[in-house]
Amino acid sequence: MSENNFKPEILAPAGSRDSFLAAIAAGADAIYCGLKLFSARMAADNFTIDELERLTVLAHDKGVRVYVALNTLVKPDELDQAGKLMDQLNRWVHPDAVIIQDLSFIPIAGQIGFKGELHLSTLANVGFPNALQTIQKLKMIHRVVIPRELHVDEIRAMAAACPQGLNLEVFIHGALCYGVSGRCYWSSYMGGKSGLRGRCVQPCRRIYDLKGQKKRYFSCSDLSLDVLAKVLLPEKNISAWKIEGRKKGPHYVYNTVTAYRMLRDHPGEPDMKKHALFLLESALGRKGSHYNFLPQRPQIPISTDTQTGSGLLIGNIKGPAGKSYLVPNEQLLTGDLLRIGYEDESWHTIYRVTKSVPKRGRLTLNKPSLKPGTSVFLMDRREQELAASLKTLNLDLEKIPEKTNPESSYKFLYHRKQKGIGKDDGKKSVLEMRLERVIGKERKGPSDAFWLTPESINSLPKKAIASSWCWLSPVIWPEEEPELRMLVQQVLQKGCTRFVLNAPWQI
């Protein structure tokens, strides 16, 4: 494709077969999806190797690329298992790329002779321009998915700094993390389930009590750049516009892909813009926000006065327990999928509409013990056009023979240790550090640590800095990079030789 005809690909999410097919039907350029393991969206249905092989054949027949997310952290005792999955992908599925967070997949890819590209996930937290130069030296990384927290000027700075051989992927639509995606430990802290392992329990979506007021104080609206996405079109190093939503249904996928394809291909046409906005508003996601994209006009994505449940609020449960019914504020179609209650409420339930119900009609719910007043959301819908497309694609899929592929015999090949490295000298292999937000007067020795901040440098004596560990921030944004470089030089001059990095790119 010539530079004048350059268009970023529309990258669609798929967590189920029908969502995958909906992405093809909507004209997505590429689809990303996950397996049953090592996926950062373990709550999605996800795919087996055999399922994904047939779907990838179909996608390639339709000219659609397929990216597979193996984007969780990998424990040392899981390297063989992770390698076996990637080996099976390479042998049977033939994806165009694998999305990774853990750098152990780089040697695995080399050992199995992986034929596709490697894309670095947003969970790897590549948030400042000079990180891209470090990543280029890894050789095997082709694309970096940059954080959705960046504003447009920071995105442009990342694109300008992108070296030859790398390209960038930018989120344009989907869920927002209350913390920083890939650096939030809230789920681990509250329930022992790590978001970096694909098992975030979304504590930010829950109700909290503040001085007797019970509300969802941390639940964010969705990112929706909608018409603003066109300002990214001149950035040739941005190769993909990414839609988040692997837990969403085919209706959401179909609407969002169709809308952003219109906004990309017809950025100056009012009728296309109007129809695209309608599709996004009716996509059955959360309320949309431009969030931080325009730094001069940021939008706060949290409002405790509006509902932030996924789906379209369609009404509330009426009637006594055992005789519950719904009076919908929109027409319900046969096959519509409803969620009764919020996702974080353990008792919430799913209901499939079996017969069309007019607006302000009555839907009797054969569900016991439903609480009057409970919110009901429309989660998925199969309009006639979408239903027909899915039927046709399912028939095409049935023509592709099913296979049961053999297991992989892959074993992770460890590099030979360099002389003097990894020797067992009988000493403890775990070092406990004392790291405090506020620098205390009492320093207890070489296991002390401090955050790299001006306050730490100014308050600690030179001897303490030289004998302590210096911790860099878990997140470095583009505007912070120059100051942090200067601070690193200052602590080096004061004799500090031991650093703790919170991302490999900070080296």
Tab-separated table of N, CA and C in Angstrom, residues 10-15 20 29-34 65-69 246:
chain	number	residue	atom	x	y	z
A	10	ILE	N	-8.403	-1.789	11.196
A	10	ILE	CA	-9.396	-1.857	12.269
A	10	ILE	C	-9.245	-3.228	12.909
A	11	LEU	N	-8.822	-3.235	14.173
A	11	LEU	CA	-8.520	-4.468	14.890
A	11	LEU	C	-9.657	-4.777	15.860
A	12	ALA	N	-10.334	-5.894	15.635
A	12	ALA	CA	-11.547	-6.231	16.368
A	12	ALA	C	-11.290	-7.286	17.438
A	13	PRO	N	-12.023	-7.227	18.550
A	13	PRO	CA	-11.899	-8.251	19.588
A	13	PRO	C	-12.813	-9.437	19.313
A	14	ALA	N	-12.426	-10.608	19.793
A	14	ALA	CA	-13.298	-11.788	19.685
A	14	ALA	C	-13.009	-12.726	20.851
A	15	GLY	N	-14.020	-12.930	21.672
A	15	GLY	CA	-13.896	-13.870	22.782
A	15	GLY	C	-14.760	-15.095	22.607
A	20	PHE	N	-16.176	-13.558	16.706
A	20	PHE	CA	-15.159	-13.685	15.662
A	20	PHE	C	-15.802	-13.534	14.285
A	29	ASP	N	-10.190	-5.589	9.582
A	29	ASP	CA	-8.953	-5.954	8.887
A	29	ASP	C	-8.212	-7.057	9.634
A	30	ALA	N	-8.385	-7.080	10.948
A	30	ALA	CA	-7.707	-8.081	11.767
A	30	ALA	C	-8.546	-8.348	13.012
A	31	ILE	N	-8.347	-9.530	13.597
A	31	ILE	CA	-9.075	-9.949	14.797
A	31	ILE	C	-8.052	-10.427	15.814
A	32	TYR	N	-8.234	-10.015	17.070
A	32	TYR	CA	-7.380	-10.575	18.117
A	32	TYR	C	-8.236	-11.382	19.085
A	33	CYS	N	-7.678	-12.475	19.552
A	33	CYS	CA	-8.429	-13.406	20.391
A	33	CYS	C	-7.445	-14.148	21.296
A	34	GLY	N	-7.968	-14.964	22.204
A	34	GLY	CA	-7.118	-15.658	23.150
A	34	GLY	C	-7.439	-17.131	23.244
A	65	ARG	N	-6.656	-10.774	8.979
A	65	ARG	CA	-5.541	-11.273	9.775
A	65	ARG	C	-6.007	-11.686	11.171
A	66	VAL	N	-5.253	-12.579	11.799
A	66	VAL	CA	-5.600	-13.093	13.125
A	66	VAL	C	-4.398	-12.958	14.052
A	67	TYR	N	-4.626	-12.320	15.198
A	67	TYR	CA	-3.597	-12.172	16.225
A	67	TYR	C	-4.059	-12.914	17.477
A	68	VAL	N	-3.191	-13.685	18.074
A	68	VAL	CA	-3.533	-14.459	19.266
A	68	VAL	C	-2.818	-13.872	20.477
A	69	ALA	N	-3.572	-13.591	21.526
A	69	ALA	CA	-3.017	-12.998	22.739
A	69	ALA	C	-2.522	-14.083	23.695
A	246	ARG	N	-13.089	-8.251	24.401
A	246	ARG	CA	-13.145	-9.696	24.144
A	246	ARG	C	-14.222	-10.409	24.960
